[in-house]
């Protein structure tokens, strides 16, 4: 276990660099958005132009940093497919270099390094949500109250989710047993 101290300090440094650093994309790096998680530390990402590709999270970030759908990353892309340690080639076309958080994104925007395509996507999504909201009048308010009543019944967590991996246990009422014992 003599190497665990060094590994711990290394992992602490990686975490500190990811959380507190201000990364900037280099020549062969680009900013992408995670659109799907593929498992095995693989992510489907979309660049500012809308092109999708598959990227891989390196071992130094595993079990330290979690990436979810919608997060932004800086990836090192290559023209060819990335080869693994065994020499195999796959569908992975880039490797994650940095995970971007709100403060880091804000810093990139102030420096003018943020891709315009992501701002355009966000604006179109916000306008689509705004257009989807209908104008409310008296008749729609009545239907909304009726719908809210049914939604409250449907929002009961026991009614929505049934875990089929576990058997239902027999639940006996203790109150009934106590009443029988008292008689």
Short mmCIF file of N, CA and C in Angstrom, two decimals:
data_model
loop_
_atom_site.label_atom_id
_atom_site.label_comp_id
_atom_site.label_asym_id
_atom_site.label_seq_id
_atom_site.Cartn_x
_atom_site.Cartn_y
_atom_site.Cartn_z
N UNK A 1 0.80 -1.19 0.00
CA UNK A 1 0.00 0.00 0.00
C UNK A 1 0.85 1.26 0.00
N UNK A 2 2.15 1.14 -0.24
CA UNK A 2 3.01 2.32 -0.19
C UNK A 2 2.72 3.29 -1.33
N UNK A 3 2.21 2.79 -2.44
CA UNK A 3 1.92 3.66 -3.57
C UNK A 3 0.59 4.39 -3.46
N UNK A 4 -0.23 4.04 -2.47
CA UNK A 4 -1.56 4.65 -2.39
C UNK A 4 -1.50 6.13 -2.05
N UNK A 5 -0.50 6.57 -1.28
CA UNK A 5 -0.39 7.98 -0.93
C UNK A 5 -0.13 8.83 -2.16
N UNK A 6 0.76 8.36 -3.00
CA UNK A 6 1.08 9.10 -4.22
C UNK A 6 -0.12 9.14 -5.15
N UNK A 7 -0.81 8.01 -5.26
CA UNK A 7 -1.98 7.95 -6.12
C UNK A 7 -3.05 8.89 -5.61
N UNK A 8 -3.20 8.95 -4.30
CA UNK A 8 -4.20 9.83 -3.70
C UNK A 8 -3.89 11.29 -4.01
N UNK A 9 -2.64 11.68 -3.89
CA UNK A 9 -2.25 13.06 -4.19
C UNK A 9 -2.44 13.36 -5.67
N UNK A 10 -2.14 12.38 -6.52
CA UNK A 10 -2.34 12.57 -7.96
C UNK A 10 -3.81 12.79 -8.27
N UNK A 11 -4.67 11.96 -7.69
CA UNK A 11 -6.10 12.08 -7.93
C UNK A 11 -6.63 13.40 -7.38
N UNK A 12 -6.10 13.84 -6.25
CA UNK A 12 -6.50 15.11 -5.67
C UNK A 12 -6.11 16.25 -6.60
N UNK A 13 -4.93 16.16 -7.19
CA UNK A 13 -4.49 17.18 -8.14
C UNK A 13 -5.34 17.22 -9.39
N UNK A 14 -5.74 16.06 -9.88
CA UNK A 14 -6.60 16.00 -11.07
C UNK A 14 -7.95 16.62 -10.76
N UNK A 15 -8.51 16.29 -9.62
CA UNK A 15 -9.80 16.85 -9.23
C UNK A 15 -9.71 18.36 -9.08
N UNK A 16 -8.66 18.84 -8.43
CA UNK A 16 -8.47 20.28 -8.24
C UNK A 16 -8.31 21.00 -9.57
N UNK A 17 -7.58 20.40 -10.49
CA UNK A 17 -7.37 21.01 -11.81
C UNK A 17 -8.68 21.11 -12.58
N UNK A 18 -9.51 20.06 -12.50
CA UNK A 18 -10.78 20.06 -13.23
C UNK A 18 -11.74 21.08 -12.63
N UNK A 19 -11.82 21.14 -11.31
CA UNK A 19 -12.80 22.01 -10.67
C UNK A 19 -12.38 23.48 -10.65
N UNK A 20 -11.08 23.75 -10.49
CA UNK A 20 -10.64 25.13 -10.28
C UNK A 20 -9.84 25.72 -11.44
N UNK A 21 -9.47 24.93 -12.42
CA UNK A 21 -8.69 25.44 -13.55
C UNK A 21 -9.56 26.20 -14.54
N UNK A 22 -8.92 26.97 -15.40
CA UNK A 22 -9.60 27.68 -16.48
C UNK A 22 -9.04 27.19 -17.81
N UNK A 23 -9.50 26.03 -18.29
CA UNK A 23 -8.95 25.48 -19.53
C UNK A 23 -9.40 26.26 -20.75
N UNK A 24 -8.54 26.26 -21.75
CA UNK A 24 -8.86 26.86 -23.04
C UNK A 24 -8.55 25.83 -24.12
N UNK A 25 -9.40 25.73 -25.14
CA UNK A 25 -9.13 24.75 -26.19
C UNK A 25 -7.88 25.11 -27.00
N UNK A 26 -7.06 24.11 -27.27
CA UNK A 26 -5.84 24.30 -28.07
C UNK A 26 -6.17 24.10 -29.55
N UNK A 27 -5.15 23.92 -30.38
CA UNK A 27 -5.34 23.78 -31.83
C UNK A 27 -6.21 22.58 -32.21
N UNK A 28 -5.87 21.41 -31.69
CA UNK A 28 -6.59 20.20 -32.10
C UNK A 28 -7.75 19.86 -31.15
N UNK A 29 -8.13 20.80 -30.28
CA UNK A 29 -9.21 20.57 -29.33
C UNK A 29 -10.43 21.40 -29.70
N UNK A 30 -11.60 20.89 -29.32
CA UNK A 30 -12.83 21.62 -29.57
C UNK A 30 -13.79 21.43 -28.41
N UNK A 31 -14.76 22.33 -28.31
CA UNK A 31 -15.76 22.26 -27.25
C UNK A 31 -16.97 21.51 -27.81
N UNK A 32 -17.45 20.53 -27.04
CA UNK A 32 -18.59 19.71 -27.46
C UNK A 32 -19.58 19.61 -26.30
N UNK A 33 -20.80 19.18 -26.62
CA UNK A 33 -21.85 18.97 -25.63
C UNK A 33 -22.23 17.50 -25.62
N UNK A 34 -22.38 16.92 -24.44
CA UNK A 34 -22.75 15.51 -24.30
C UNK A 34 -24.24 15.38 -24.60
N UNK A 35 -24.57 14.50 -25.55
CA UNK A 35 -25.98 14.29 -25.88
C UNK A 35 -26.48 12.92 -25.44
N UNK A 36 -25.56 11.96 -25.23
CA UNK A 36 -25.99 10.63 -24.77
C UNK A 36 -24.82 9.93 -24.09
N UNK A 37 -25.14 9.11 -23.10
CA UNK A 37 -24.15 8.30 -22.41
C UNK A 37 -24.22 6.90 -22.99
N UNK A 38 -23.09 6.36 -23.40
CA UNK A 38 -23.06 5.05 -24.04
C UNK A 38 -22.58 3.94 -23.12
N UNK A 39 -22.10 4.27 -21.94
CA UNK A 39 -21.60 3.26 -21.01
C UNK A 39 -20.14 2.97 -21.26
N UNK A 40 -19.47 2.46 -20.26
CA UNK A 40 -18.06 2.15 -20.41
C UNK A 40 -17.22 3.39 -20.63
N UNK A 41 -17.62 4.51 -20.03
CA UNK A 41 -16.94 5.80 -20.16
C UNK A 41 -16.88 6.29 -21.60
N UNK A 42 -17.90 5.97 -22.37
CA UNK A 42 -18.05 6.49 -23.72
C UNK A 42 -19.24 7.43 -23.76
N UNK A 43 -19.09 8.53 -24.50
CA UNK A 43 -20.14 9.52 -24.60
C UNK A 43 -20.36 9.89 -26.06
N UNK A 44 -21.62 10.07 -26.42
CA UNK A 44 -21.94 10.61 -27.73
C UNK A 44 -22.02 12.12 -27.56
N UNK A 45 -21.23 12.84 -28.36
CA UNK A 45 -21.14 14.29 -28.22
C UNK A 45 -21.52 14.97 -29.52
N UNK A 46 -21.87 16.25 -29.40
CA UNK A 46 -22.25 17.05 -30.56
C UNK A 46 -21.43 18.33 -30.51
N UNK A 47 -20.82 18.67 -31.64
CA UNK A 47 -20.04 19.91 -31.68
C UNK A 47 -20.95 21.08 -32.04
N UNK A 48 -20.37 22.27 -32.15
CA UNK A 48 -21.15 23.48 -32.40
C UNK A 48 -21.83 23.46 -33.77
N UNK A 49 -21.27 22.70 -34.72
CA UNK A 49 -21.86 22.60 -36.05
C UNK A 49 -23.01 21.60 -36.11
N UNK A 50 -23.15 20.78 -35.08
CA UNK A 50 -24.22 19.79 -35.05
C UNK A 50 -23.77 18.38 -35.40
N UNK A 51 -22.49 18.19 -35.70
CA UNK A 51 -21.97 16.86 -36.03
C UNK A 51 -21.80 16.05 -34.75
N UNK A 52 -22.22 14.79 -34.78
CA UNK A 52 -22.09 13.93 -33.60
C UNK A 52 -20.93 12.96 -33.77
N UNK A 53 -20.33 12.60 -32.65
CA UNK A 53 -19.23 11.64 -32.65
C UNK A 53 -19.19 10.96 -31.29
N UNK A 54 -18.30 10.00 -31.16
CA UNK A 54 -18.15 9.25 -29.93
C UNK A 54 -16.83 9.64 -29.28
N UNK A 55 -16.85 9.91 -27.99
CA UNK A 55 -15.64 10.29 -27.27
C UNK A 55 -15.47 9.41 -26.04
N UNK A 56 -14.23 9.34 -25.55
CA UNK A 56 -13.90 8.46 -24.45
C UNK A 56 -13.35 9.27 -23.28
N UNK A 57 -13.72 8.88 -22.06
CA UNK A 57 -13.22 9.50 -20.85
C UNK A 57 -11.96 8.76 -20.41
N UNK A 58 -10.81 9.43 -20.29
CA UNK A 58 -9.59 8.73 -19.91
C UNK A 58 -9.64 8.21 -18.46
N UNK A 59 -8.75 7.30 -18.16
CA UNK A 59 -8.74 6.64 -16.86
C UNK A 59 -8.48 7.62 -15.72
N UNK A 60 -7.78 8.72 -15.96
CA UNK A 60 -7.47 9.64 -14.87
C UNK A 60 -8.71 10.34 -14.32
N UNK A 61 -9.80 10.41 -15.10
CA UNK A 61 -11.03 11.03 -14.63
C UNK A 61 -12.03 10.04 -14.05
N UNK A 62 -11.82 8.76 -14.27
CA UNK A 62 -12.80 7.76 -13.87
C UNK A 62 -12.94 7.71 -12.35
N UNK A 63 -14.16 7.62 -11.89
CA UNK A 63 -14.54 7.57 -10.48
C UNK A 63 -14.13 8.82 -9.72
N UNK A 64 -13.75 9.88 -10.41
CA UNK A 64 -13.48 11.18 -9.80
C UNK A 64 -14.47 12.22 -10.26
N UNK A 65 -14.73 12.23 -11.56
CA UNK A 65 -15.59 13.23 -12.17
C UNK A 65 -16.70 12.50 -12.91
N UNK A 66 -17.93 12.93 -12.69
CA UNK A 66 -19.06 12.33 -13.38
C UNK A 66 -19.56 13.30 -14.43
N UNK A 67 -19.87 12.75 -15.59
CA UNK A 67 -20.36 13.54 -16.72
C UNK A 67 -21.79 13.11 -16.97
N UNK A 68 -22.67 14.09 -17.16
CA UNK A 68 -24.06 13.79 -17.44
C UNK A 68 -24.47 14.43 -18.75
N UNK A 69 -25.64 14.05 -19.23
CA UNK A 69 -26.15 14.56 -20.50
C UNK A 69 -26.35 16.07 -20.38
N UNK A 70 -25.87 16.80 -21.38
CA UNK A 70 -25.99 18.25 -21.39
C UNK A 70 -24.73 18.96 -20.94
N UNK A 71 -23.76 18.25 -20.37
CA UNK A 71 -22.51 18.88 -19.94
C UNK A 71 -21.65 19.22 -21.15
N UNK A 72 -20.76 20.19 -20.96
CA UNK A 72 -19.84 20.59 -22.01
C UNK A 72 -18.44 20.07 -21.69
N UNK A 73 -17.73 19.65 -22.73
CA UNK A 73 -16.40 19.08 -22.60
C UNK A 73 -15.46 19.73 -23.60
N UNK A 74 -14.17 19.71 -23.29
CA UNK A 74 -13.15 20.01 -24.29
C UNK A 74 -12.54 18.68 -24.66
N UNK A 75 -12.59 18.34 -25.94
CA UNK A 75 -12.07 17.05 -26.40
C UNK A 75 -10.93 17.27 -27.38
N UNK A 76 -9.96 16.37 -27.34
CA UNK A 76 -8.88 16.37 -28.30
C UNK A 76 -9.30 15.46 -29.43
N UNK A 77 -9.55 16.04 -30.58
CA UNK A 77 -10.03 15.24 -31.70
C UNK A 77 -8.89 14.96 -32.66
N UNK A 78 -9.06 13.89 -33.40
CA UNK A 78 -8.08 13.55 -34.42
C UNK A 78 -8.83 13.23 -35.70
N UNK A 79 -8.14 13.32 -36.81
CA UNK A 79 -8.78 13.03 -38.09
C UNK A 79 -9.08 11.55 -38.23
N UNK A 80 -8.21 10.72 -37.67
CA UNK A 80 -8.39 9.27 -37.76
C UNK A 80 -9.06 8.76 -36.49
N UNK A 81 -9.40 7.48 -36.50
CA UNK A 81 -9.98 6.87 -35.32
C UNK A 81 -8.90 6.71 -34.26
N UNK A 82 -9.30 6.81 -33.00
CA UNK A 82 -8.38 6.67 -31.89
C UNK A 82 -8.16 5.19 -31.64
N UNK A 83 -6.90 4.78 -31.47
CA UNK A 83 -6.62 3.38 -31.21
C UNK A 83 -6.48 3.17 -29.71
N UNK A 84 -6.91 2.02 -29.24
CA UNK A 84 -6.86 1.70 -27.82
C UNK A 84 -5.48 1.16 -27.48
N UNK A 85 -5.28 0.82 -26.21
CA UNK A 85 -3.99 0.31 -25.75
C UNK A 85 -3.64 -1.01 -26.43
N UNK A 86 -4.66 -1.80 -26.78
CA UNK A 86 -4.42 -3.08 -27.45
C UNK A 86 -4.15 -2.90 -28.94
N UNK A 87 -4.27 -1.68 -29.43
CA UNK A 87 -4.04 -1.44 -30.85
C UNK A 87 -5.29 -1.54 -31.69
N UNK A 88 -6.43 -1.78 -31.07
CA UNK A 88 -7.68 -1.90 -31.82
C UNK A 88 -8.20 -0.52 -32.16
N UNK A 89 -8.88 -0.43 -33.27
CA UNK A 89 -9.52 0.81 -33.65
C UNK A 89 -11.02 0.63 -33.52
N UNK A 90 -11.68 1.67 -33.09
CA UNK A 90 -13.12 1.59 -32.90
C UNK A 90 -13.79 2.84 -33.41
N UNK A 91 -14.98 3.08 -32.91
CA UNK A 91 -15.76 4.23 -33.35
C UNK A 91 -15.39 5.50 -32.60
N UNK A 92 -14.55 5.41 -31.58
CA UNK A 92 -14.17 6.57 -30.78
C UNK A 92 -13.28 7.49 -31.61
N UNK A 93 -13.68 8.76 -31.70
CA UNK A 93 -12.93 9.71 -32.52
C UNK A 93 -12.25 10.80 -31.72
N UNK A 94 -12.50 10.85 -30.40
CA UNK A 94 -11.87 11.89 -29.59
C UNK A 94 -11.76 11.43 -28.14
N UNK A 95 -10.93 12.16 -27.39
CA UNK A 95 -10.70 11.84 -25.98
C UNK A 95 -10.95 13.11 -25.16
N UNK A 96 -11.60 12.96 -24.02
CA UNK A 96 -11.92 14.11 -23.16
C UNK A 96 -10.64 14.66 -22.55
N UNK A 97 -10.45 15.96 -22.68
CA UNK A 97 -9.30 16.63 -22.06
C UNK A 97 -9.72 17.40 -20.81
N UNK A 98 -10.88 18.05 -20.86
CA UNK A 98 -11.38 18.84 -19.73
C UNK A 98 -12.89 18.74 -19.67
N UNK A 99 -13.43 18.81 -18.46
CA UNK A 99 -14.87 18.90 -18.24
C UNK A 99 -15.14 20.34 -17.83
N UNK A 100 -16.10 20.99 -18.51
CA UNK A 100 -16.36 22.40 -18.26
C UNK A 100 -17.53 22.59 -17.31
N UNK A 101 -17.34 23.48 -16.34
CA UNK A 101 -18.39 23.85 -15.40
C UNK A 101 -18.81 25.29 -15.65
N UNK A 102 -19.83 25.78 -14.92
CA UNK A 102 -20.42 27.09 -15.20
C UNK A 102 -19.40 28.22 -15.20
N UNK A 103 -18.54 28.25 -14.20
CA UNK A 103 -17.55 29.33 -14.12
C UNK A 103 -16.56 29.27 -15.28
N UNK A 104 -16.18 28.07 -15.67
CA UNK A 104 -15.24 27.91 -16.78
C UNK A 104 -15.90 28.29 -18.10
N UNK A 105 -17.18 27.98 -18.27
CA UNK A 105 -17.91 28.37 -19.48
C UNK A 105 -18.02 29.89 -19.54
N UNK A 106 -18.30 30.51 -18.40
CA UNK A 106 -18.40 31.97 -18.33
C UNK A 106 -17.06 32.60 -18.71
N UNK A 107 -15.97 32.03 -18.24
CA UNK A 107 -14.63 32.52 -18.55
C UNK A 107 -14.35 32.41 -20.05
N UNK A 108 -14.74 31.30 -20.66
CA UNK A 108 -14.53 31.12 -22.11
C UNK A 108 -15.36 32.12 -22.91
N UNK A 109 -16.57 32.42 -22.44
CA UNK A 109 -17.41 33.40 -23.14
C UNK A 109 -16.81 34.80 -23.08
N UNK A 110 -16.26 35.17 -21.92
CA UNK A 110 -15.66 36.51 -21.80
C UNK A 110 -14.41 36.63 -22.67
N UNK A 111 -13.68 35.54 -22.86
CA UNK A 111 -12.49 35.56 -23.70
C UNK A 111 -12.82 35.42 -25.18
N UNK A 112 -14.08 35.12 -25.51
CA UNK A 112 -14.48 34.98 -26.90
C UNK A 112 -14.13 33.63 -27.51
N UNK A 113 -13.88 32.63 -26.68
CA UNK A 113 -13.51 31.30 -27.17
C UNK A 113 -14.70 30.35 -27.24
N UNK A 114 -15.87 30.80 -26.77
CA UNK A 114 -17.05 29.94 -26.76
C UNK A 114 -17.65 29.88 -28.16
N UNK A 115 -17.96 28.67 -28.68
CA UNK A 115 -18.53 28.55 -30.03
C UNK A 115 -19.92 29.19 -30.11
N UNK A 116 -20.15 29.93 -31.17
CA UNK A 116 -21.43 30.61 -31.37
C UNK A 116 -22.56 29.61 -31.57
N UNK A 117 -22.26 28.44 -32.09
CA UNK A 117 -23.27 27.43 -32.37
C UNK A 117 -24.03 26.98 -31.13
N UNK A 118 -23.36 26.91 -29.98
CA UNK A 118 -24.04 26.50 -28.75
C UNK A 118 -24.98 27.59 -28.26
N UNK A 119 -24.62 28.85 -28.44
CA UNK A 119 -25.52 29.94 -28.06
C UNK A 119 -26.76 29.93 -28.95
N UNK A 120 -26.57 29.65 -30.25
CA UNK A 120 -27.70 29.60 -31.17
C UNK A 120 -28.65 28.46 -30.82
N UNK A 121 -28.09 27.28 -30.45
CA UNK A 121 -28.92 26.13 -30.07
C UNK A 121 -29.74 26.44 -28.83
N UNK A 122 -29.12 27.09 -27.86
CA UNK A 122 -29.82 27.42 -26.62
C UNK A 122 -30.95 28.42 -26.89
N UNK A 123 -30.69 29.39 -27.77
CA UNK A 123 -31.72 30.39 -28.09
C UNK A 123 -32.90 29.75 -28.82
N UNK A 124 -32.63 28.83 -29.74
CA UNK A 124 -33.73 28.19 -30.47
C UNK A 124 -34.54 27.28 -29.55
N UNK A 125 -33.88 26.61 -28.61
CA UNK A 125 -34.60 25.76 -27.66
C UNK A 125 -35.48 26.59 -26.74
N UNK A 126 -34.97 27.74 -26.28
CA UNK A 126 -35.77 28.61 -25.41
C UNK A 126 -36.97 29.18 -26.15
N UNK A 127 -36.78 29.55 -27.42
CA UNK A 127 -37.90 30.11 -28.18
C UNK A 127 -38.94 29.03 -28.48
N UNK A 128 -38.50 27.79 -28.69
CA UNK A 128 -39.45 26.70 -28.93
C UNK A 128 -40.28 26.42 -27.69
N UNK A 129 -39.66 26.50 -26.53
CA UNK A 129 -40.40 26.29 -25.28
C UNK A 129 -41.39 27.43 -25.06
N UNK A 130 -40.97 28.65 -25.36
CA UNK A 130 -41.86 29.81 -25.18
C UNK A 130 -43.05 29.74 -26.14
N UNK A 131 -42.83 29.29 -27.37
CA UNK A 131 -43.92 29.18 -28.34
C UNK A 131 -44.86 28.03 -28.02
N UNK A 132 -44.38 27.02 -27.33
CA UNK A 132 -45.20 25.86 -27.01
C UNK A 132 -46.22 26.16 -25.91
N UNK A 133 -45.98 27.20 -25.10
CA UNK A 133 -46.92 27.54 -24.03
C UNK A 133 -48.13 28.25 -24.62
N UNK A 134 -49.34 27.70 -24.44
CA UNK A 134 -50.54 28.32 -25.01
C UNK A 134 -51.01 29.50 -24.18
N UNK A 135 -51.77 30.38 -24.83
CA UNK A 135 -52.40 31.50 -24.14
C UNK A 135 -53.55 30.95 -23.32
N UNK A 136 -53.64 31.35 -22.05
CA UNK A 136 -54.69 30.82 -21.18
C UNK A 136 -55.88 31.77 -21.15
N UNK A 137 -57.06 31.21 -21.27
CA UNK A 137 -58.30 31.96 -21.07
C UNK A 137 -59.16 31.15 -20.10
N UNK A 138 -60.41 31.54 -19.94
CA UNK A 138 -61.27 30.90 -18.93
C UNK A 138 -61.49 29.42 -19.23
N UNK A 139 -61.70 29.07 -20.50
CA UNK A 139 -61.98 27.67 -20.82
C UNK A 139 -60.75 26.79 -20.61
N UNK A 140 -59.59 27.30 -20.95
CA UNK A 140 -58.38 26.48 -20.75
C UNK A 140 -58.05 26.36 -19.28
N UNK A 141 -58.38 27.37 -18.47
CA UNK A 141 -58.13 27.27 -17.04
C UNK A 141 -58.98 26.17 -16.42
N UNK A 142 -60.22 26.03 -16.89
CA UNK A 142 -61.08 24.98 -16.36
C UNK A 142 -60.53 23.61 -16.71
N UNK A 143 -60.09 23.44 -17.94
CA UNK A 143 -59.54 22.14 -18.33
C UNK A 143 -58.23 21.87 -17.59
N UNK A 144 -57.46 22.92 -17.31
CA UNK A 144 -56.21 22.73 -16.57
C UNK A 144 -56.48 22.25 -15.15
N UNK A 145 -57.52 22.80 -14.51
CA UNK A 145 -57.82 22.35 -13.16
C UNK A 145 -58.28 20.90 -13.17
N UNK A 146 -59.04 20.52 -14.20
CA UNK A 146 -59.46 19.12 -14.30
C UNK A 146 -58.25 18.23 -14.53
N UNK A 147 -57.32 18.68 -15.37
CA UNK A 147 -56.13 17.89 -15.64
C UNK A 147 -55.25 17.80 -14.41
N UNK A 148 -55.17 18.87 -13.63
CA UNK A 148 -54.35 18.84 -12.42
C UNK A 148 -54.88 17.81 -11.44
N UNK A 149 -56.20 17.68 -11.37
CA UNK A 149 -56.78 16.68 -10.48
C UNK A 149 -56.38 15.28 -10.88
N UNK A 150 -56.38 14.99 -12.18
CA UNK A 150 -55.98 13.66 -12.61
C UNK A 150 -54.48 13.48 -12.49
N UNK A 151 -53.72 14.56 -12.65
CA UNK A 151 -52.27 14.45 -12.52
C UNK A 151 -51.88 14.16 -11.09
N UNK A 152 -52.61 14.70 -10.13
CA UNK A 152 -52.29 14.44 -8.74
C UNK A 152 -52.49 12.98 -8.41
N UNK A 153 -53.51 12.37 -8.98
CA UNK A 153 -53.74 10.95 -8.76
C UNK A 153 -52.64 10.14 -9.42
N UNK A 154 -52.25 10.55 -10.63
CA UNK A 154 -51.23 9.81 -11.37
C UNK A 154 -49.83 10.04 -10.82
N UNK A 155 -49.63 11.13 -10.06
CA UNK A 155 -48.29 11.42 -9.57
C UNK A 155 -47.95 10.65 -8.31
N UNK A 156 -48.83 9.78 -7.84
CA UNK A 156 -48.54 8.94 -6.69
C UNK A 156 -47.38 8.03 -7.06
N UNK A 157 -46.25 8.09 -6.33
CA UNK A 157 -45.07 7.31 -6.72
C UNK A 157 -45.31 5.81 -6.72
N UNK A 158 -46.18 5.32 -5.84
CA UNK A 158 -46.44 3.88 -5.82
C UNK A 158 -47.20 3.43 -7.06
N UNK A 159 -48.03 4.32 -7.62
CA UNK A 159 -48.80 3.96 -8.79
C UNK A 159 -47.95 4.01 -10.06
N UNK A 160 -46.93 4.86 -10.07
CA UNK A 160 -46.13 5.02 -11.28
C UNK A 160 -45.05 3.97 -11.44
N UNK A 161 -44.40 3.60 -10.34
CA UNK A 161 -43.23 2.75 -10.45
C UNK A 161 -43.48 1.43 -9.74
N UNK A 162 -43.27 0.36 -10.45
CA UNK A 162 -43.37 -0.96 -9.86
C UNK A 162 -42.05 -1.66 -10.12
N UNK A 163 -41.36 -2.03 -9.05
CA UNK A 163 -40.09 -2.74 -9.18
C UNK A 163 -40.38 -4.22 -9.33
N UNK A 164 -40.18 -4.73 -10.51
CA UNK A 164 -40.49 -6.13 -10.78
C UNK A 164 -39.34 -7.06 -10.40
N UNK A 165 -38.24 -6.50 -9.92
CA UNK A 165 -37.10 -7.32 -9.52
C UNK A 165 -37.23 -7.84 -8.09
N UNK A 166 -38.23 -7.37 -7.36
CA UNK A 166 -38.40 -7.81 -5.98
C UNK A 166 -39.82 -8.34 -5.79
N UNK A 167 -39.90 -9.40 -5.01
CA UNK A 167 -41.21 -9.96 -4.70
C UNK A 167 -41.90 -9.08 -3.68
N UNK A 168 -43.21 -9.00 -3.82
CA UNK A 168 -43.98 -8.27 -2.83
C UNK A 168 -44.10 -9.13 -1.59
N UNK A 169 -43.79 -8.56 -0.46
CA UNK A 169 -43.92 -9.28 0.79
C UNK A 169 -45.33 -9.20 1.31
N UNK A 170 -45.68 -10.16 2.12
CA UNK A 170 -47.01 -10.16 2.72
C UNK A 170 -46.94 -9.24 3.94
N UNK A 171 -47.79 -8.24 3.93
CA UNK A 171 -47.81 -7.28 5.02
C UNK A 171 -49.03 -7.57 5.88
N UNK A 172 -48.79 -7.91 7.10
CA UNK A 172 -49.87 -8.20 8.02
C UNK A 172 -50.07 -6.99 8.92
N UNK A 173 -51.31 -6.68 9.17
CA UNK A 173 -51.61 -5.56 10.04
C UNK A 173 -51.43 -5.98 11.49
N UNK A 174 -50.60 -5.26 12.21
CA UNK A 174 -50.36 -5.56 13.61
C UNK A 174 -51.54 -5.15 14.48
N UNK A 175 -52.29 -4.16 14.04
CA UNK A 175 -53.44 -3.69 14.81
C UNK A 175 -54.48 -4.79 14.95
N UNK A 176 -54.75 -5.51 13.87
CA UNK A 176 -55.74 -6.58 13.90
C UNK A 176 -55.30 -7.68 14.86
N UNK A 177 -54.01 -8.00 14.87
CA UNK A 177 -53.50 -9.04 15.75
C UNK A 177 -53.63 -8.62 17.21
N UNK A 178 -53.35 -7.34 17.50
CA UNK A 178 -53.45 -6.86 18.87
C UNK A 178 -54.89 -6.90 19.36
N UNK A 179 -55.85 -6.56 18.48
CA UNK A 179 -57.26 -6.60 18.85
C UNK A 179 -57.70 -8.02 19.17
N UNK A 180 -57.22 -9.00 18.41
CA UNK A 180 -57.58 -10.39 18.63
C UNK A 180 -57.01 -10.88 19.95
N UNK A 181 -55.80 -10.46 20.30
CA UNK A 181 -55.18 -10.89 21.54
C UNK A 181 -55.89 -10.31 22.75
N UNK A 182 -56.41 -9.09 22.64
CA UNK A 182 -57.08 -8.45 23.76
C UNK A 182 -58.40 -9.14 24.08
N UNK A 183 -59.10 -9.72 23.11
CA UNK A 183 -60.40 -10.36 23.32
C UNK A 183 -60.32 -11.63 24.07
#
